[in-house]
Short mmCIF file of N, CA, C and O in Angstrom, two decimals:
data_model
loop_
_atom_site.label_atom_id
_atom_site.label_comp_id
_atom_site.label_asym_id
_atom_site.label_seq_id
_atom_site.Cartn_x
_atom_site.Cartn_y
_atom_site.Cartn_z
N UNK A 1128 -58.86 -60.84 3.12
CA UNK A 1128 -59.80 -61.51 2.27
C UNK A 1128 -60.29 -62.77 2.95
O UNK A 1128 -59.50 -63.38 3.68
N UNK A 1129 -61.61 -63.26 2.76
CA UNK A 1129 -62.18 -64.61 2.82
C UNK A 1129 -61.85 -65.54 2.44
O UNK A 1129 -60.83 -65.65 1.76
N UNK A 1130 -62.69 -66.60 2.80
CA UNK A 1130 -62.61 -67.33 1.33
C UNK A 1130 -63.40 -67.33 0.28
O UNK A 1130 -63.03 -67.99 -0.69
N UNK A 1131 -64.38 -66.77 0.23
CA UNK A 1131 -65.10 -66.44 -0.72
C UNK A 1131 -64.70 -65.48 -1.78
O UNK A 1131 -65.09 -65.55 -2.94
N UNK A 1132 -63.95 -64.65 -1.33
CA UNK A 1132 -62.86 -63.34 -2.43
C UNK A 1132 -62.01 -64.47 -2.98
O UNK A 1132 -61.84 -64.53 -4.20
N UNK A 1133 -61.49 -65.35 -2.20
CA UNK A 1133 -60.70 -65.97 -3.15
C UNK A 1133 -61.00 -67.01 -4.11
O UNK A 1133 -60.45 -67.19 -5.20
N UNK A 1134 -62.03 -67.76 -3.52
CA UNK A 1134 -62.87 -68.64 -4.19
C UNK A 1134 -63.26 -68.00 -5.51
O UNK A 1134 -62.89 -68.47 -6.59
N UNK A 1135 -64.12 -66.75 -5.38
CA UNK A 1135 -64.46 -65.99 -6.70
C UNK A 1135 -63.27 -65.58 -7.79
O UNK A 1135 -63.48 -65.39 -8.99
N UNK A 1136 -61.85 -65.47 -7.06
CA UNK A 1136 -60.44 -64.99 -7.42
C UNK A 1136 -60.21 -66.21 -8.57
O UNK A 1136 -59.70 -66.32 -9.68
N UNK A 1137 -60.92 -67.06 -7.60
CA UNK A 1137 -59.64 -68.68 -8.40
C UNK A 1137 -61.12 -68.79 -9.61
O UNK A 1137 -60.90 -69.20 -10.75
N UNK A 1138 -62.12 -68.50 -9.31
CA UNK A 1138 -63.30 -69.34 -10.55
C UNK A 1138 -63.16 -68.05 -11.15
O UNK A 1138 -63.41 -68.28 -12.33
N UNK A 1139 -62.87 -66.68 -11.03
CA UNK A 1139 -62.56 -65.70 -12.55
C UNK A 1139 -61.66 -66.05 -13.65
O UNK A 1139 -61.89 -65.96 -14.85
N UNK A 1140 -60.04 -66.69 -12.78
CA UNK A 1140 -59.22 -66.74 -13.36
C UNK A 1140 -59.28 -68.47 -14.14
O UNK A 1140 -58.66 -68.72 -15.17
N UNK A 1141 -60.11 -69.45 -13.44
CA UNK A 1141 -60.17 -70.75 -14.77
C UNK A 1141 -61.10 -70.04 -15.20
O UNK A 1141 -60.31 -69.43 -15.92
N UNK A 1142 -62.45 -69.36 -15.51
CA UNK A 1142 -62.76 -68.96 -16.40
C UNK A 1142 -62.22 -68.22 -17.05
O UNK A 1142 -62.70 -68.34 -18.18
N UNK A 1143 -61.36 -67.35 -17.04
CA UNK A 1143 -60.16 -66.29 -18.27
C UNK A 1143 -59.70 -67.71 -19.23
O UNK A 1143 -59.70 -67.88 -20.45
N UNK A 1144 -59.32 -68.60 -18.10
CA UNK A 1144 -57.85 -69.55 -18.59
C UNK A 1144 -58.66 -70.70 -20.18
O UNK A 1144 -58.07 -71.01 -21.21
N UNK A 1145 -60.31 -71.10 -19.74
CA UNK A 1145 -60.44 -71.89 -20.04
C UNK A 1145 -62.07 -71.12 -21.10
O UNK A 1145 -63.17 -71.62 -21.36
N UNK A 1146 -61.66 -70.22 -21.31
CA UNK A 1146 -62.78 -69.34 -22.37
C UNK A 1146 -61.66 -68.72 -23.50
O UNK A 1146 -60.50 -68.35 -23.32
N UNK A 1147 -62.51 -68.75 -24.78
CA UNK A 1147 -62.03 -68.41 -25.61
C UNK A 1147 -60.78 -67.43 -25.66
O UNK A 1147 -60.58 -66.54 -24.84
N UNK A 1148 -59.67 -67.82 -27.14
CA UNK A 1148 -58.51 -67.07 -25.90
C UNK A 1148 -58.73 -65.66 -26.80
O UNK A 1148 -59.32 -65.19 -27.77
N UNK A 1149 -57.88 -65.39 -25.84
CA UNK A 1149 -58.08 -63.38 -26.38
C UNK A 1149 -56.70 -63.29 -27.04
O UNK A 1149 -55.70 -63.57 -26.37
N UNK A 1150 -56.55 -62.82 -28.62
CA UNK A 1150 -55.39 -62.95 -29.07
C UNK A 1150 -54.74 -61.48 -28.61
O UNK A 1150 -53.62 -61.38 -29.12
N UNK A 1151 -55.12 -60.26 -27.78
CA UNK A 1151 -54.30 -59.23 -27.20
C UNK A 1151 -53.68 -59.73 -25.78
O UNK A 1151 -54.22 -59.93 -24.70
N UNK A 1152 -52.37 -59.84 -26.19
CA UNK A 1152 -51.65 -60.34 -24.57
C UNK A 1152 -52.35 -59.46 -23.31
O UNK A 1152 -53.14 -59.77 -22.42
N UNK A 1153 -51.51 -57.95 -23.79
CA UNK A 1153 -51.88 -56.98 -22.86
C UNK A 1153 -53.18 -57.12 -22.14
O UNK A 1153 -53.23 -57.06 -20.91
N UNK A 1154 -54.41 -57.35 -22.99
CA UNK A 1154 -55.64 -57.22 -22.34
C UNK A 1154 -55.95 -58.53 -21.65
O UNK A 1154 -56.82 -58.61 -20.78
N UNK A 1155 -55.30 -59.46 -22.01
CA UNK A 1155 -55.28 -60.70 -21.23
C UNK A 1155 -54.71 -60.66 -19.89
O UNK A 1155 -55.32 -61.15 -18.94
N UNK A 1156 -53.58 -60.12 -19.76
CA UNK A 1156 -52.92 -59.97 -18.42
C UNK A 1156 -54.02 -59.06 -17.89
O UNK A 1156 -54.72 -59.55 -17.01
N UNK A 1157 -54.32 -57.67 -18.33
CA UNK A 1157 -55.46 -57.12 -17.88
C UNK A 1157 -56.56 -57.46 -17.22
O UNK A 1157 -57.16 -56.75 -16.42
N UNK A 1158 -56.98 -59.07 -17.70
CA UNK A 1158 -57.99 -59.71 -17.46
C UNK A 1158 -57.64 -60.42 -16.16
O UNK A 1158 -58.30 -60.58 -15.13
N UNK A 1159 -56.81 -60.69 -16.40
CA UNK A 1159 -55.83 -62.01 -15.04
C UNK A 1159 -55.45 -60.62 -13.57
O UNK A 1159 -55.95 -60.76 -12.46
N UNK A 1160 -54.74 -59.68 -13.84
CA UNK A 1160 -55.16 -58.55 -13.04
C UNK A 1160 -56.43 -58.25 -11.92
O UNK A 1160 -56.56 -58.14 -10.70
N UNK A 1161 -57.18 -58.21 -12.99
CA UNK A 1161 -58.51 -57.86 -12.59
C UNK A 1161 -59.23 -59.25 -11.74
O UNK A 1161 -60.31 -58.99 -11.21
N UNK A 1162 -58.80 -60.49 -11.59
CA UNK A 1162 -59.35 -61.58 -10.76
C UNK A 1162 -58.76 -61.34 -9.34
O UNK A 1162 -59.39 -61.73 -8.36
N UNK A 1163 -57.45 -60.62 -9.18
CA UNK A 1163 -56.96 -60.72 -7.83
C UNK A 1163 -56.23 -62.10 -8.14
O UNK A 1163 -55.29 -61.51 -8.68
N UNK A 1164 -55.89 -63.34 -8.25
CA UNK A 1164 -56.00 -64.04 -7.95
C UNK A 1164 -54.11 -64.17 -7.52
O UNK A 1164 -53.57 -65.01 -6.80
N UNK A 1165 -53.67 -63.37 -8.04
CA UNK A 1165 -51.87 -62.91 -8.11
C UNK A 1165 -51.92 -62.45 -7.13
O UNK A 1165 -51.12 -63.16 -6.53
N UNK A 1166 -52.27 -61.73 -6.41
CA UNK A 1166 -52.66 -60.82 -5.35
C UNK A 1166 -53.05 -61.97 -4.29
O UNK A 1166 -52.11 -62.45 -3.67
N UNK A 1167 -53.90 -62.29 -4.12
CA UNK A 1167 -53.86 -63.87 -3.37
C UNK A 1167 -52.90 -64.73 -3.20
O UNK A 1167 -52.54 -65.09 -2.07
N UNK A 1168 -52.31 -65.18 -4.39
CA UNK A 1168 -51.11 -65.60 -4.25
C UNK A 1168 -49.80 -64.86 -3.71
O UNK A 1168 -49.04 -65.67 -3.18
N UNK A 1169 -49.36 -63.64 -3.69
CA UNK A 1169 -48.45 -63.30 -3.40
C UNK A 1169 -48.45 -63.60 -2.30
O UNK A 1169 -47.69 -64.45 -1.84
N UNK A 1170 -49.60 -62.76 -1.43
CA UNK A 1170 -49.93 -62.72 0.24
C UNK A 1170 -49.17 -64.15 0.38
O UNK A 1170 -48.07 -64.44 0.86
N UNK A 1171 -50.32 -65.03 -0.33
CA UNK A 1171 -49.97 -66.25 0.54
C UNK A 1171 -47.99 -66.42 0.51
O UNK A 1171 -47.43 -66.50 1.61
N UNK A 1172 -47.39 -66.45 -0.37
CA UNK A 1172 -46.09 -66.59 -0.78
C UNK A 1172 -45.11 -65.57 0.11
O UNK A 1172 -44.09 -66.04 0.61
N UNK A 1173 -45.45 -64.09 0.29
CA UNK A 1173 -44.77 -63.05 1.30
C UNK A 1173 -44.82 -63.83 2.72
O UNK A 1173 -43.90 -63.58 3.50
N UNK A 1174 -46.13 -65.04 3.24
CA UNK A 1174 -46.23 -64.78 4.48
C UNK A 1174 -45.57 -66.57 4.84
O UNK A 1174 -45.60 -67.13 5.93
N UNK A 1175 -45.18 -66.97 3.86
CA UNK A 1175 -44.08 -68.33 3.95
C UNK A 1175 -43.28 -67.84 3.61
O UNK A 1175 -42.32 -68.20 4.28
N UNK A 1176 -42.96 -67.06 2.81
CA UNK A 1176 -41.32 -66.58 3.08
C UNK A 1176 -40.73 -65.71 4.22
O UNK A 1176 -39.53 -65.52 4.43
N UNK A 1177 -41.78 -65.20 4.90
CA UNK A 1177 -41.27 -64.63 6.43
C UNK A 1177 -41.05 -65.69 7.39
O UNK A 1177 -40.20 -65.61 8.27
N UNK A 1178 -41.92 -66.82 7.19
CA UNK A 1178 -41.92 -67.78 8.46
C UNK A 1178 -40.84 -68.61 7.86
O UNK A 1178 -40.27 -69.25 8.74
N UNK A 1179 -40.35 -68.84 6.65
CA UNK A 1179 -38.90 -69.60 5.91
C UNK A 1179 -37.50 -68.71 6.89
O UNK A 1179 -36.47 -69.16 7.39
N UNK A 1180 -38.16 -67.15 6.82
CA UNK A 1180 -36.85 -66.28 7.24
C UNK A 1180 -36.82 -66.90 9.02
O UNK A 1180 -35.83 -67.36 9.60
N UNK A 1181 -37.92 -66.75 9.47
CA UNK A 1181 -37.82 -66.97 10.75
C UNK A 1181 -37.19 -68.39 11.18
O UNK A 1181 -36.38 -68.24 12.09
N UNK A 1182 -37.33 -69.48 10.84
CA UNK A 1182 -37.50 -70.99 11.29
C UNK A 1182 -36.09 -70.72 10.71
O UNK A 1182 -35.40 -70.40 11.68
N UNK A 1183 -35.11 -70.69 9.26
CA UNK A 1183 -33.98 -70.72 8.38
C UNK A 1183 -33.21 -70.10 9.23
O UNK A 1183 -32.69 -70.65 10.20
N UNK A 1184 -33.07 -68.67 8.87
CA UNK A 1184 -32.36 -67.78 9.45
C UNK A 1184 -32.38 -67.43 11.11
O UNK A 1184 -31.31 -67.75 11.63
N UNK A 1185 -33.02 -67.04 11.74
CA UNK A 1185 -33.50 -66.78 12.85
C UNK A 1185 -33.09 -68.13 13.82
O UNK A 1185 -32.30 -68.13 14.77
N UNK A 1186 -33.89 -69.29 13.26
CA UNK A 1186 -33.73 -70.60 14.02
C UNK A 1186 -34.95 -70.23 15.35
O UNK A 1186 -34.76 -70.44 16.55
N UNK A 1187 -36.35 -69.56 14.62
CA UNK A 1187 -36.89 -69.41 15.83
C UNK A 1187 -38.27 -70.59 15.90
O UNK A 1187 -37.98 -71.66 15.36
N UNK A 1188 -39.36 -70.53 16.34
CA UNK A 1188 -40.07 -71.55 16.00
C UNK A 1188 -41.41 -70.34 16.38
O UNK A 1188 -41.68 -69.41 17.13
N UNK A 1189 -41.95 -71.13 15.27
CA UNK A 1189 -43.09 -70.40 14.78
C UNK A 1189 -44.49 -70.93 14.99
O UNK A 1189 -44.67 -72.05 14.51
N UNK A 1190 -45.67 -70.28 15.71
CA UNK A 1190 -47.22 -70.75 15.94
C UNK A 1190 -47.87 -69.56 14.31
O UNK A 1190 -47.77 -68.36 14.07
N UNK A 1191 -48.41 -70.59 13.66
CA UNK A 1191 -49.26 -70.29 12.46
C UNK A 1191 -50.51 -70.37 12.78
O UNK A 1191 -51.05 -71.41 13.15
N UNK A 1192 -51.31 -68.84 12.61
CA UNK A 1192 -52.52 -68.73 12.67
C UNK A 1192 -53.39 -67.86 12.33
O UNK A 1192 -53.37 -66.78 12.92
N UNK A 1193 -54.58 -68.16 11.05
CA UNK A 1193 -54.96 -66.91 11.14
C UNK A 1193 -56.21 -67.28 11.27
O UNK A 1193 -56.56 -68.45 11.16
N UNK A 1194 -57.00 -66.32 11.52
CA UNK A 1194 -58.23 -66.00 12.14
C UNK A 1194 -58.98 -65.26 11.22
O UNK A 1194 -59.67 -64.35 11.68
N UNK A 1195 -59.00 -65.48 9.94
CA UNK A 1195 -59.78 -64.40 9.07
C UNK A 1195 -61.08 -65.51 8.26
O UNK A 1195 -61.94 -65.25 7.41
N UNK A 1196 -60.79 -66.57 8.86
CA UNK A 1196 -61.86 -67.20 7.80
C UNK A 1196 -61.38 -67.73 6.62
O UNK A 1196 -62.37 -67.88 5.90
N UNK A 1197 -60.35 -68.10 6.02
CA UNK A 1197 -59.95 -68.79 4.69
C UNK A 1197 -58.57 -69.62 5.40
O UNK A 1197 -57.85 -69.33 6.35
N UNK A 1198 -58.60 -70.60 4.62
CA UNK A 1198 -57.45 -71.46 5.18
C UNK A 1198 -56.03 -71.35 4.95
O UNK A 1198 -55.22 -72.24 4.66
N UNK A 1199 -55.87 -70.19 5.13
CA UNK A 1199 -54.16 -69.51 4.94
C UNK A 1199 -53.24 -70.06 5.86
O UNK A 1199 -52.05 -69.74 5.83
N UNK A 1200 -53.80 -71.03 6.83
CA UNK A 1200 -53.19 -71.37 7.74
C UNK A 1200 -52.33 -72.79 7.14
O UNK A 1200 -51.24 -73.24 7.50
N UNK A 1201 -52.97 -73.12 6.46
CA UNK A 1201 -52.19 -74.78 6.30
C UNK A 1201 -51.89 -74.36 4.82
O UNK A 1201 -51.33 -75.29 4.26
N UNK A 1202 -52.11 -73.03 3.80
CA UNK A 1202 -51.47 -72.57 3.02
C UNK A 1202 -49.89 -72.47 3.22
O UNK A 1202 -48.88 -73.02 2.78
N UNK A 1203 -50.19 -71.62 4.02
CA UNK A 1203 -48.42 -71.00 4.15
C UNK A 1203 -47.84 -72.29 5.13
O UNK A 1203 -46.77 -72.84 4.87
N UNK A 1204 -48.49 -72.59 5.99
CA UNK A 1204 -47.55 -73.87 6.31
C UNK A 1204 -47.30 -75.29 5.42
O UNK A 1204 -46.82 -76.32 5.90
N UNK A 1205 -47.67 -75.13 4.26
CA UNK A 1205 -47.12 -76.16 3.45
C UNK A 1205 -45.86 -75.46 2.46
O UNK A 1205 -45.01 -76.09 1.83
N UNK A 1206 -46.00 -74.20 2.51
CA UNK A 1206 -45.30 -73.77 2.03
C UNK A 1206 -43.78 -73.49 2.68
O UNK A 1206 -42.80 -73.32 1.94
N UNK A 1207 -43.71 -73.48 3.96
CA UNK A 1207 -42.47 -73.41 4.59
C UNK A 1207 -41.59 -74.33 4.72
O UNK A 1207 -41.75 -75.37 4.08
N UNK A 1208 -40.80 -74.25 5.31
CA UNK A 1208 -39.12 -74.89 4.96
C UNK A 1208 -39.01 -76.48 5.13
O UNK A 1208 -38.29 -77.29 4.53
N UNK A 1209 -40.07 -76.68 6.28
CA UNK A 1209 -40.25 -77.71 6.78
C UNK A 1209 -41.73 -78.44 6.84
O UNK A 1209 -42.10 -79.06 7.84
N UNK A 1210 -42.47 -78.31 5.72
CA UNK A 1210 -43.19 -78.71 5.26
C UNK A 1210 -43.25 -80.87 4.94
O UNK A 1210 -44.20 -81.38 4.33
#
C-alpha cells in the first residue's frame, strides 16, 4: 500500500468514528473492516515485532527500509525496542 490507501484507510475510519453512531455493533465492526485501516495497522505492528525479535532475541542490528512510498519506515522504527 501507499500512502494514499492509507491516508483514505485513516479518513474512512474518523469518518465511521465521528458520524452518527450505528446502534448494530456487528455492522459497525463491518464498517471499521471495510476501511482497511486494522489491516494497516497490523502490517505496521507484524513488521516491529520482527525487527523487536531480531535486535531482542537475535542481538542482530537492523537497516530499516522501505521503498514503497508511505512512511513505514520511521513507523516501525518507533515502534521497536529501542525507540
Amino acid at each position: 500500500e501507499n500512502i494514499h490507501a492509507v491516508r483514505k484507510a485513516y479518513v474512512r475510519l474518523r469518518e465511521l468514528c465521528t458520524s452518527a453512531p450505528i446502534d448494530d455493533d456487528e455492522r459497525w465492526l463491518h464498517h471499521v473492516q471495510e476501511t482497511y485501516w486494522l489491516q494497516h495497522i497490523s502490517k505496521l505492528l507484524q513488521g516491529s515485532r520482527r525487527i523487536a525479535e531480531l535486535v531482542m532475541l537475535e542481538r542482530a542490528s537492523v537497516l530499516v527500509h522501505c521503498s514503497d512510498g508511505w512512511d513505514r519506515t520511521p513507523q516501525i522504527s518507533a515502534c521497536g525496542p529501542n525507540h
